[in-house]
Coordinates of C-alpha atoms in Angstrom, one line a residue:
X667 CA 42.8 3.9 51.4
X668 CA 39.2 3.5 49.8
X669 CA 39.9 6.3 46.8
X670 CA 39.2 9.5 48.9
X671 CA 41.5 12.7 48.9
X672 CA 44.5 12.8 50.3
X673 CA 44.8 16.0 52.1
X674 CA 48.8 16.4 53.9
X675 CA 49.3 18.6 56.8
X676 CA 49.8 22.0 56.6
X677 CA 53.3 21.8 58.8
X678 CA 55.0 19.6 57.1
X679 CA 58.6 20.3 56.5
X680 CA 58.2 18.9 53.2
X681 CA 55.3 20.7 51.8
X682 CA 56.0 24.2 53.9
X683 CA 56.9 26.9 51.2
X684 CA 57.2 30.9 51.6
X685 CA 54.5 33.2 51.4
X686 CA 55.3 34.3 48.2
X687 CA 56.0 31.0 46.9
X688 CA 52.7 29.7 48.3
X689 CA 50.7 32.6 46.7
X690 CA 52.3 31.8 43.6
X691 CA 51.2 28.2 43.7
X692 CA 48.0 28.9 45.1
X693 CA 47.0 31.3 41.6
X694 CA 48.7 28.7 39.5
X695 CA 46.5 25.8 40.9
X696 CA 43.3 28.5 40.4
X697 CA 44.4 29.0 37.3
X698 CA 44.9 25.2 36.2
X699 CA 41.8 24.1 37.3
X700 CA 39.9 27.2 35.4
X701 CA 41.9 26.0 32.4
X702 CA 41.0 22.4 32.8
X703 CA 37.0 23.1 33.4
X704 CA 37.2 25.1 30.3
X705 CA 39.1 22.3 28.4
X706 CA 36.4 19.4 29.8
X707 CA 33.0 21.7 29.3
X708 CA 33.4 21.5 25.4
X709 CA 34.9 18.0 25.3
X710 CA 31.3 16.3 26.1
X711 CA 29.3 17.2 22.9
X712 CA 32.4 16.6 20.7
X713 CA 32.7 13.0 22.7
X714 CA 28.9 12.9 22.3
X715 CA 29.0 13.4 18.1
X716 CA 32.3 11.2 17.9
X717 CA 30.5 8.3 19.7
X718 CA 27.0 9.0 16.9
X719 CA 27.4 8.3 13.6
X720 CA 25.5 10.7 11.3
X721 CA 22.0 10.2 9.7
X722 CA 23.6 10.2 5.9
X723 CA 26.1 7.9 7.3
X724 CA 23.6 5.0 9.0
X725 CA 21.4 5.8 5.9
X726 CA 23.9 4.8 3.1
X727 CA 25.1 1.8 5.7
X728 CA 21.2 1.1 5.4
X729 CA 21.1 1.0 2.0
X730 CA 24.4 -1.4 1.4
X731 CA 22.9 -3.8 3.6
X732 CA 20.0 -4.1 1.7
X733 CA 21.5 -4.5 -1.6
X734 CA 23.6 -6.9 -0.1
X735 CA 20.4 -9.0 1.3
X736 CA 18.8 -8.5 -2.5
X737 CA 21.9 -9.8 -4.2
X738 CA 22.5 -13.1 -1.7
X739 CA 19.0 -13.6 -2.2
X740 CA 19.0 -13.5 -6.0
X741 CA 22.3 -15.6 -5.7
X742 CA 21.1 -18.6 -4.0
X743 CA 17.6 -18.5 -6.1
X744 CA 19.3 -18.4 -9.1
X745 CA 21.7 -21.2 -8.4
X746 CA 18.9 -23.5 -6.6
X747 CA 16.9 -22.9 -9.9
X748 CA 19.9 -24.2 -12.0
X749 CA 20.4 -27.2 -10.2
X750 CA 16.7 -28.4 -11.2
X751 CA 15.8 -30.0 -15.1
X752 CA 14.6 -27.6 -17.9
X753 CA 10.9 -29.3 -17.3
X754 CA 10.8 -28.7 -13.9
X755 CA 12.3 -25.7 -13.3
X756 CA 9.1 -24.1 -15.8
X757 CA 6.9 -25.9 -13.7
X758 CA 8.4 -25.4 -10.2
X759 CA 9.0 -21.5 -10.7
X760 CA 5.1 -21.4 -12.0
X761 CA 4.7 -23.0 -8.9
X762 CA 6.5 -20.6 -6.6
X763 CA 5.2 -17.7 -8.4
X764 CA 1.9 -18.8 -7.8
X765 CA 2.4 -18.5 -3.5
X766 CA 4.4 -15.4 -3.4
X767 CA 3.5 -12.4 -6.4
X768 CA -0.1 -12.2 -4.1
X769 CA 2.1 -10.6 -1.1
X770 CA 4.9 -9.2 -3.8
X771 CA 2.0 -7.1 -5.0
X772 CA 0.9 -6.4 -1.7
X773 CA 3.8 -5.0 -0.4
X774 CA 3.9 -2.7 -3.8
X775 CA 0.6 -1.4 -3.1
X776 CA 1.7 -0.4 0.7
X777 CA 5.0 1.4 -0.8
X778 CA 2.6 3.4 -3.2
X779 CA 0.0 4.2 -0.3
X780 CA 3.3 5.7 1.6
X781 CA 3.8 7.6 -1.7
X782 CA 0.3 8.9 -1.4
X783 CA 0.9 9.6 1.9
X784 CA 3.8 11.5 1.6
X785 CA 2.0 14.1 -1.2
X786 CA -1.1 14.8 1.1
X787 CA 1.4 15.2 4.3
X788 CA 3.5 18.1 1.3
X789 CA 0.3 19.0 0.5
X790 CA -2.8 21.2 1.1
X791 CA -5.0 18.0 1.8
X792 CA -6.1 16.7 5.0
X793 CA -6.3 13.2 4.3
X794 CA -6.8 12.3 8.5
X795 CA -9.7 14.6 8.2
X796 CA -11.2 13.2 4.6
X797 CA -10.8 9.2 6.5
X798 CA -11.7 10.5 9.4
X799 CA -8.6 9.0 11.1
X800 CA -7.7 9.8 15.0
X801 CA -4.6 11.2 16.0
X802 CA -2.3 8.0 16.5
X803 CA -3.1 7.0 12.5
X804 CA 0.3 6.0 10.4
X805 CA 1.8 8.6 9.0
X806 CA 3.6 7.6 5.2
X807 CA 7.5 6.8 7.4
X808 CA 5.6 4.3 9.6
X809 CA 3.9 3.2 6.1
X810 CA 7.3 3.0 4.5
X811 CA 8.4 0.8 7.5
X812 CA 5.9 -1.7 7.6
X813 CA 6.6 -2.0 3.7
X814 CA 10.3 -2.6 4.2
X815 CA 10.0 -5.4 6.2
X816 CA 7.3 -6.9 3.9
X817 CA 9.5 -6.6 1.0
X818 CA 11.8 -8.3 3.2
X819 CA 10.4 -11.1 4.6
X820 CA 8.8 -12.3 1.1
X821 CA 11.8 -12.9 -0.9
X822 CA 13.8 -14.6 2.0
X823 CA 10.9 -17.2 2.2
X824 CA 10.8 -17.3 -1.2
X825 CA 14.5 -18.2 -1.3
X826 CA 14.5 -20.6 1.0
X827 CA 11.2 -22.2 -0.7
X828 CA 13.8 -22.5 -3.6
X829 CA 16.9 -23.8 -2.2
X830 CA 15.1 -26.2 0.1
X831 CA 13.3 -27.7 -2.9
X832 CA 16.6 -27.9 -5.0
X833 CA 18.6 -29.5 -2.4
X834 CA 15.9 -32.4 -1.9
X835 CA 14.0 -31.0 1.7
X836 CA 10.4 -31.4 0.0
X837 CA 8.8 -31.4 3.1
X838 CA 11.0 -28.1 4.3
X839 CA 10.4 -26.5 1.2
X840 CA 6.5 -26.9 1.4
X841 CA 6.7 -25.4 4.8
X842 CA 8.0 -22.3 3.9
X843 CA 4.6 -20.7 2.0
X844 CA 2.2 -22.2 4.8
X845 CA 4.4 -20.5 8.3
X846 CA 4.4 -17.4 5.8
X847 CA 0.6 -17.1 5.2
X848 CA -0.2 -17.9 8.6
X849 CA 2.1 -15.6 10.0
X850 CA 0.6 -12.5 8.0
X851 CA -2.9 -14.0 9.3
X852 CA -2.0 -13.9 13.3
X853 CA -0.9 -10.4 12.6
X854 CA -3.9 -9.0 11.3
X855 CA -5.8 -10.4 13.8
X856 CA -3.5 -10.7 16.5
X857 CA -5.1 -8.6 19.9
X858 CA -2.6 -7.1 21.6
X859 CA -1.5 -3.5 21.5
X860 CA 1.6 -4.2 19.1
X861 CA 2.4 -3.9 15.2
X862 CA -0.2 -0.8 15.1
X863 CA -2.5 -2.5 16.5
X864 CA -5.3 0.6 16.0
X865 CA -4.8 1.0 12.3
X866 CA -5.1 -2.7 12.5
X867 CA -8.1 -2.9 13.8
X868 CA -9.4 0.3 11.6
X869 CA -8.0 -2.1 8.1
X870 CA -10.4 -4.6 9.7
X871 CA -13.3 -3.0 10.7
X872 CA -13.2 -1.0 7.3
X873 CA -13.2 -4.9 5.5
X874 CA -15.8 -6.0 7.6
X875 CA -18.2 -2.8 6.7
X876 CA -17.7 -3.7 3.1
X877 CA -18.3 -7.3 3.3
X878 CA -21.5 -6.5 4.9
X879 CA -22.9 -3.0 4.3
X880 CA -25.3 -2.9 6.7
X881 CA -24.7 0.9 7.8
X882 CA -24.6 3.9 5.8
X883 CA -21.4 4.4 3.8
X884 CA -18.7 6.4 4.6
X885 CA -15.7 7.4 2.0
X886 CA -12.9 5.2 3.3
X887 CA -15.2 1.7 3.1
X888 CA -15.7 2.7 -0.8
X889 CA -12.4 3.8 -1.3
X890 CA -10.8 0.8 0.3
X891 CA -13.7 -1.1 -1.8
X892 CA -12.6 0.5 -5.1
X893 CA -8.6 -0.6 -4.3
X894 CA -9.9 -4.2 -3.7
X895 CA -11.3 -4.5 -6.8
X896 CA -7.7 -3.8 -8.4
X897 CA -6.5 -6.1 -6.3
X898 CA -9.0 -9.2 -7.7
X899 CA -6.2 -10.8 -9.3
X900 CA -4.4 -10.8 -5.9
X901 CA -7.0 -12.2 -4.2
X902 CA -7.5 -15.3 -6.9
X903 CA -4.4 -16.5 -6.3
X904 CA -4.5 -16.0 -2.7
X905 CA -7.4 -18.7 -3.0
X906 CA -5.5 -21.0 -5.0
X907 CA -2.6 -20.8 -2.8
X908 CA -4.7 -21.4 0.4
X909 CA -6.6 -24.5 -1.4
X910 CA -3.4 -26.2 -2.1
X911 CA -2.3 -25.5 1.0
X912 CA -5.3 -27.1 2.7
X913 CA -5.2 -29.8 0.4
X914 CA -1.6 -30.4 0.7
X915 CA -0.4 -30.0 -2.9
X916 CA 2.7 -27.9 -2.0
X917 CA 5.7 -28.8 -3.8
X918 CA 4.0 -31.4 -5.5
X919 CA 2.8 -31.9 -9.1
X920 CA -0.6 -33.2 -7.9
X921 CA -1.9 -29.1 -8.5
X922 CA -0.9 -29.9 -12.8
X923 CA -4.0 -31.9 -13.2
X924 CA -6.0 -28.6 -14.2
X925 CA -9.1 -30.3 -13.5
X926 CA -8.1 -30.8 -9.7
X927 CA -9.9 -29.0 -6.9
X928 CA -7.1 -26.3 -7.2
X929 CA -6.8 -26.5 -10.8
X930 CA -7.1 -23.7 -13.8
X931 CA -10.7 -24.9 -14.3
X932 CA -11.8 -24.3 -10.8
X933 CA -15.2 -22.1 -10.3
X934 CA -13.4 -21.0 -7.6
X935 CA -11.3 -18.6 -9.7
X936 CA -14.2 -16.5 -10.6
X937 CA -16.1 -16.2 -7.8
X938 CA -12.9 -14.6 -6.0
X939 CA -12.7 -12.6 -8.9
X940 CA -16.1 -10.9 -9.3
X941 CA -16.7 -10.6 -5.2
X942 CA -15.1 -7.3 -5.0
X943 CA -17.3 -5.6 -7.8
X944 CA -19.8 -7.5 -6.1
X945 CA -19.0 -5.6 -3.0
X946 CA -18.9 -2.5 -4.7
X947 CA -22.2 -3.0 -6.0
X948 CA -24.0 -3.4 -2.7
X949 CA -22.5 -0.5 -1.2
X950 CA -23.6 1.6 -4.5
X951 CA -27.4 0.0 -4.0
X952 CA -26.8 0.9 0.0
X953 CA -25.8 4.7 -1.4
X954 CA -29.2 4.9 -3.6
X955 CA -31.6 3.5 -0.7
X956 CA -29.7 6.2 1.8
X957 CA -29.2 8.8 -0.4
X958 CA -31.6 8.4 -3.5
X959 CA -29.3 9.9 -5.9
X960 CA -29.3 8.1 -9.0
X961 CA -26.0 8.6 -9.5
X962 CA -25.3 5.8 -7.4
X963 CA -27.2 3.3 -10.0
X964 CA -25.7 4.4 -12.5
X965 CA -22.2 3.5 -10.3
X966 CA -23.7 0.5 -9.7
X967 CA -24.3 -0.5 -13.2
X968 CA -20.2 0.6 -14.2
X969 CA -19.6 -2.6 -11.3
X970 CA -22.1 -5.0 -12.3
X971 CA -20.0 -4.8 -16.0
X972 CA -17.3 -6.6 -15.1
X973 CA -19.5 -9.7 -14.2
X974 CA -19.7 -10.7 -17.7
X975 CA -16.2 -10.1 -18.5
X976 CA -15.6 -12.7 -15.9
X977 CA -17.7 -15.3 -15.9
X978 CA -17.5 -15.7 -19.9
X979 CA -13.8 -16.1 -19.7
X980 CA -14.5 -18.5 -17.4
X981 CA -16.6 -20.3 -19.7
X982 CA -14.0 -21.6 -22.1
X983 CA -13.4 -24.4 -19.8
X984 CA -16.9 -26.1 -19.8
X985 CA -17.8 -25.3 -23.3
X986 CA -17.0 -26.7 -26.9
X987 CA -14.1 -25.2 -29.1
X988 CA -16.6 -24.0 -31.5
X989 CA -19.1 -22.4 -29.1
X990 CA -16.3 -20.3 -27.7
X991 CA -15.1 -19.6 -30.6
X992 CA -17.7 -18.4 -32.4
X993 CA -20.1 -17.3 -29.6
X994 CA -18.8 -17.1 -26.0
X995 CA -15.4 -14.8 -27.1
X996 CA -17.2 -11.9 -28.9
X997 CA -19.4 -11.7 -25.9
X998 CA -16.2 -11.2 -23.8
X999 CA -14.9 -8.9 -26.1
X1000 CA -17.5 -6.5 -26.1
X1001 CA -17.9 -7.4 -22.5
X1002 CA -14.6 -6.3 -21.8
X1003 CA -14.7 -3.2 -24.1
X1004 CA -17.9 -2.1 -22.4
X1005 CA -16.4 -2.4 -19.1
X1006 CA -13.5 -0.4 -19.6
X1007 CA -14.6 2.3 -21.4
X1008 CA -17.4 2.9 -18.9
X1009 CA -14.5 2.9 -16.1
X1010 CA -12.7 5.1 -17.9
X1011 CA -15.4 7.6 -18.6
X1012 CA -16.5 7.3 -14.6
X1013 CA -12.8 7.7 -13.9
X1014 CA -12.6 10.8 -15.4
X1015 CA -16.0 12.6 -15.0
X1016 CA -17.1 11.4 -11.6
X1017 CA -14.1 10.4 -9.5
X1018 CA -11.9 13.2 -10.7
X1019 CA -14.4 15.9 -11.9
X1020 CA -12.0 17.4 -14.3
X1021 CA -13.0 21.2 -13.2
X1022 CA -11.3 20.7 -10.1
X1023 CA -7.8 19.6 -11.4
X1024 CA -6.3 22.5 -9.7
X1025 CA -4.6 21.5 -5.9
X1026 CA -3.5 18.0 -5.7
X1027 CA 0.0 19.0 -7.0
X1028 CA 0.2 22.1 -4.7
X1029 CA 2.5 21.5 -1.8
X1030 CA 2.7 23.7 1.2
X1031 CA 6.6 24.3 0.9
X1032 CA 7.6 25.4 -3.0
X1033 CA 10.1 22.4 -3.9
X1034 CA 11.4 21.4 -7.5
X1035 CA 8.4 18.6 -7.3
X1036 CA 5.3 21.1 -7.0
X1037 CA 6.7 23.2 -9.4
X1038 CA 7.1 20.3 -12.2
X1039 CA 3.6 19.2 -11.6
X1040 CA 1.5 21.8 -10.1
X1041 CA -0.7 23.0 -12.6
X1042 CA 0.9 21.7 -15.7
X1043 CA -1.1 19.8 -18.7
X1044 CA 0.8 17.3 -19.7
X1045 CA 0.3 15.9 -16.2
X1046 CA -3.3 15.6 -16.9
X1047 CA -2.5 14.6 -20.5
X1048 CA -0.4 11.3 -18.8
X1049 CA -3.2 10.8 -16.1
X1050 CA -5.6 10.1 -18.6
X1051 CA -4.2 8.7 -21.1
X1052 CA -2.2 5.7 -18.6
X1053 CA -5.2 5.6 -17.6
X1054 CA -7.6 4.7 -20.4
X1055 CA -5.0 2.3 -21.9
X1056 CA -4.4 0.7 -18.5
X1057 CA -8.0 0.2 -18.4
X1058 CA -8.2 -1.7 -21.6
X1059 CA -5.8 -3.6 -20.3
X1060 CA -7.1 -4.4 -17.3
X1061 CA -9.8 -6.7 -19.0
X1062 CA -7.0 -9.0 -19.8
X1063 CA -6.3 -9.8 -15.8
X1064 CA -9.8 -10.6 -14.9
X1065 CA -10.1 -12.8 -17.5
X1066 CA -9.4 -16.9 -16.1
X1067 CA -8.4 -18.3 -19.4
X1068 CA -5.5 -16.4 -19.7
X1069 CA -3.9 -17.1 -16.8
X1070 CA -0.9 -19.2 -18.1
X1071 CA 0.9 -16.4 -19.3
X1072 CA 1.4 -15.4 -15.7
X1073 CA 4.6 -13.2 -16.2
X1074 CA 1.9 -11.2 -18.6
X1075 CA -0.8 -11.1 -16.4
X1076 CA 1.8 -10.0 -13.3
X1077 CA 3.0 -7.1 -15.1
X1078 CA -0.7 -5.7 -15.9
X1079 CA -1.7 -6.4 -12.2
X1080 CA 1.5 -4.2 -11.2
X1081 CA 0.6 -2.1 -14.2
X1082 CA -3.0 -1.8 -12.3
X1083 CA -1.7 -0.9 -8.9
X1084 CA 0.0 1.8 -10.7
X1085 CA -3.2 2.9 -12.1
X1086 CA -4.6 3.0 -8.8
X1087 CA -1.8 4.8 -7.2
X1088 CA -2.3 7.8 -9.8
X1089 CA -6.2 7.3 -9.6
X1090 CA -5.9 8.3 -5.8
X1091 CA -4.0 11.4 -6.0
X1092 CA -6.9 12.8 -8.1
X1093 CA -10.3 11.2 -6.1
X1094 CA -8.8 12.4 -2.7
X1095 CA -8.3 15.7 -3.9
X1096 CA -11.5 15.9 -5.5
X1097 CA -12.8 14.9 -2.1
X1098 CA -10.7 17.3 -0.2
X1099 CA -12.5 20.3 -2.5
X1100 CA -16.2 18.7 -2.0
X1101 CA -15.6 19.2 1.7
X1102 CA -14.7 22.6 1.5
X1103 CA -17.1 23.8 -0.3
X1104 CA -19.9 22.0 1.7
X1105 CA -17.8 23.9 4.7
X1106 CA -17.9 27.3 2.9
X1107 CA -21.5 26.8 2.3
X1108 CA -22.7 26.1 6.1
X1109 CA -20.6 29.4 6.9
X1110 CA -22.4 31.5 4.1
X1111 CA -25.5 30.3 5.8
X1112 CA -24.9 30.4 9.2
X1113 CA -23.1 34.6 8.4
X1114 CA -26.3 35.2 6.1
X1115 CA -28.8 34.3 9.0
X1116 CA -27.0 35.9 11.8
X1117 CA -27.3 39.1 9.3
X1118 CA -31.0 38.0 9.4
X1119 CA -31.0 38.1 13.1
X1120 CA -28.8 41.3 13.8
X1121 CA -30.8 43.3 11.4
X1122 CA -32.5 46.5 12.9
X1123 CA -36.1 46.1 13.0
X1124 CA -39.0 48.4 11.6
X1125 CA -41.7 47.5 14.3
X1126 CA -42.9 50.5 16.7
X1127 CA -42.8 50.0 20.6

């Protein structure tokens, strides 16, 4: 009655067979249900891979989702944009562009730090050991991760920062930058053992120790340091973005005036500009009064170059035609020629030490990758060279009375990044080889004295 087995009496005319007959039936029903546990013991895993779809399968799903997400995105911008006037669409889009290519080139950045990631995990290079990062540190997938969402995230605000504005919700629209910023702020800093909270905290403390160098110097806090000051152009219009913010001048045309608190003319602009050479100064001063090697003043002095570059730029705003003209811009010129070609040369000889250019390429499994660069010239020959033009170029984004051609000067901030992102490759591995020589060295000594020590001994008892 409740779903347990029936079992009928033995004696019942009904059921009572021969002996033979119930010897048959007994080996058939052994037989059956040594037949059906053989049947049901291979049906589970093939149940089991029916029910999961496969890895290439989700991936490519993965994939058409997201080009889906890009092309509705690009859809509604673009038609939001066409519903506005010729005039205000420049302005608007200048506008727009001005919250959102600061986190656009963020989230670059992170996808090429996964890159980097990814060749020192291929690779012979410890880079956990070189930042001297504990066992739960983000490997380049988790990297990879955080940068999808970003990339994300920051167009679908921007796209509803567009269609809002179109379709006549000002007050919407101006919304849409502010919950965006403050959202990436509570994450940072937000204390409670989620989003990576470690690393999080390691990002931080890292910022804090170059803000304030107030303890010796370790490699991450000037390597961070030296990504920063790529990232100057980032963090200028971060500042102009948050002042407009504050000053509520979001979605409105009050920000035009360029003589406004949150204009083109600010003295704001410069200041963020030159406070991560500024940084990177300090900690080079720091090196010399911990270390006294002089090659740390002479890093120093490659930094305190780019002050000039910045501040006469800035200049063309508070001085006469003439006086730029004839006076202030050949000072930035040679400024700016200075600068880079004393970055480049540093690049080369210092950060990379060309007589190591050997191992970064070298990956621990032989793959069609290693093979292609491993060793080969013309890599070196396209290192260098990207970067010595790259750094000539760089002058042109640091400098504050150029900033109206901001598709120009968003190109050479990516083209910067990208210059960084190769730059890394070469000044980790010449870090990795440092270490092991200094490790190859203590062994020598510590072999060559226990020699010392093990060695038979001439005195008479």
């Amino acid at each position: 009655m409740f779903g347990g087995q029936v079992i009928p009496p033995s004696k019942s005319p009904h059921l009572r067979k021969s002996d033979g007959e119930q010897g048959n039936t007994e080996m058939e029903g052994l037989l059956h249900s040594t037949e059906s546990n053989d049947l049901k013991i291979p049906s589970l895993p093939i149940s089991t891979a029916a029910i999961m779809p496969s890895p290439i399968l989700l991936w490519r799903f993965k994939v058409l989702l997201f080009f889906l997400w890009g092309f509705f995105c690009c859809k509604i911008g673009w038609g939001s944009g066409m519903r506005m006037s010729v005039n205000l669409r420049d302005l608007f889009l200048y506008e727009a562009f001005l919250y959102y290519n600061p986190l656009l080139l963020v989230t670059m950045m992170v996808w090429l730090w996964g890159v980097n990631l990814w060749v020192f995990a291929q690779s012979t290079i410890s880079y956990a050991k070189i930042f001297d990062l504990d066992q739960n540190h983000l490997t380049h997938r988790e990297i990879w991760k955080v940068a999808t969402w970003m990339t994300i995230i920051v167009p679908i605000s921007m796209t509803a920062y567009l269609y809002l504005y179109s379709h006549g919700e000002v007050s919407l629209a101006a919304s849409q930058p502010v919950f965006l910023y403050c959202a990436v702020a509570l994450i940072l800093i937000f204390p409670f053992d989620i989003f990576y909270l470690s690393s999080r905290y390691y990002l931080l403390r890292t910022l804090w120790r170059i803000v304030f160098p107030l303890q010796a110097i370790t490699f991450s806090d000037f390597f961070l340091a030296d990504i920063l000051t790529s990232m100057s152009k980032v963090f200028s219009d971060l500042e102009r973005s948050v002042c407009r913010m504050v000053h509520r001048q979001v979605a409105t045309i009050a920000w035009f005036e360029a003589d406004s608190v949150c204009g083109s003319h600010s003295i704001g602009i410069p200041i963020i500009l030159v406070l991560p050479y500024i940084f990177r100064l300090f900690q080079c001063l720091r090196q010399y009064k911990d270390t006294k090697e002089k090659t740390a003043l002479f890093n120093a002095l490659k930094y305190s170059t780019a002050v000039p570059v910045i501040f006469l730029s800035a200049l063309k705003y508070h001085v006469l035609p003439d006086s730029w003209t004839n006076f202030y811009r050949p000072l930035w010129l040679l400024s700016g020629v200075l600068n880079s070609l004393y970055s480049f040369y540093w690049d080369v000889t210092r950060d990379w030490d060309l007589s190591c250019f050997t191992r970064i390429f070298k990956f621990n499994k032989p793959s069609l990758c290693s093979h292609l660069l491993h060793g080969r010239k013309w890599v070196y020959f396209w290192v260098i060279g990207s970067n010595f033009i790259l750094r000539l170029a760089w002058t042109y984004k640091l400098s504050a009375h150029l900033r109206h051609n901001y598709l120009t000067v968003f190109t050479i901030t990516a083209l910067e990044m990208i210059r960084r992102f190769q730059w890394v490759f070469f000044r980790v591995e010449n870090e990795w080889t440092k270490m092991n020589s200094k490790s190859n060295l203590q062994l020598s000594e510590i072999s060559s004295e226990e020699d010392k020590l093990l060695a038979p001994s001439n005195h008479n008892v």
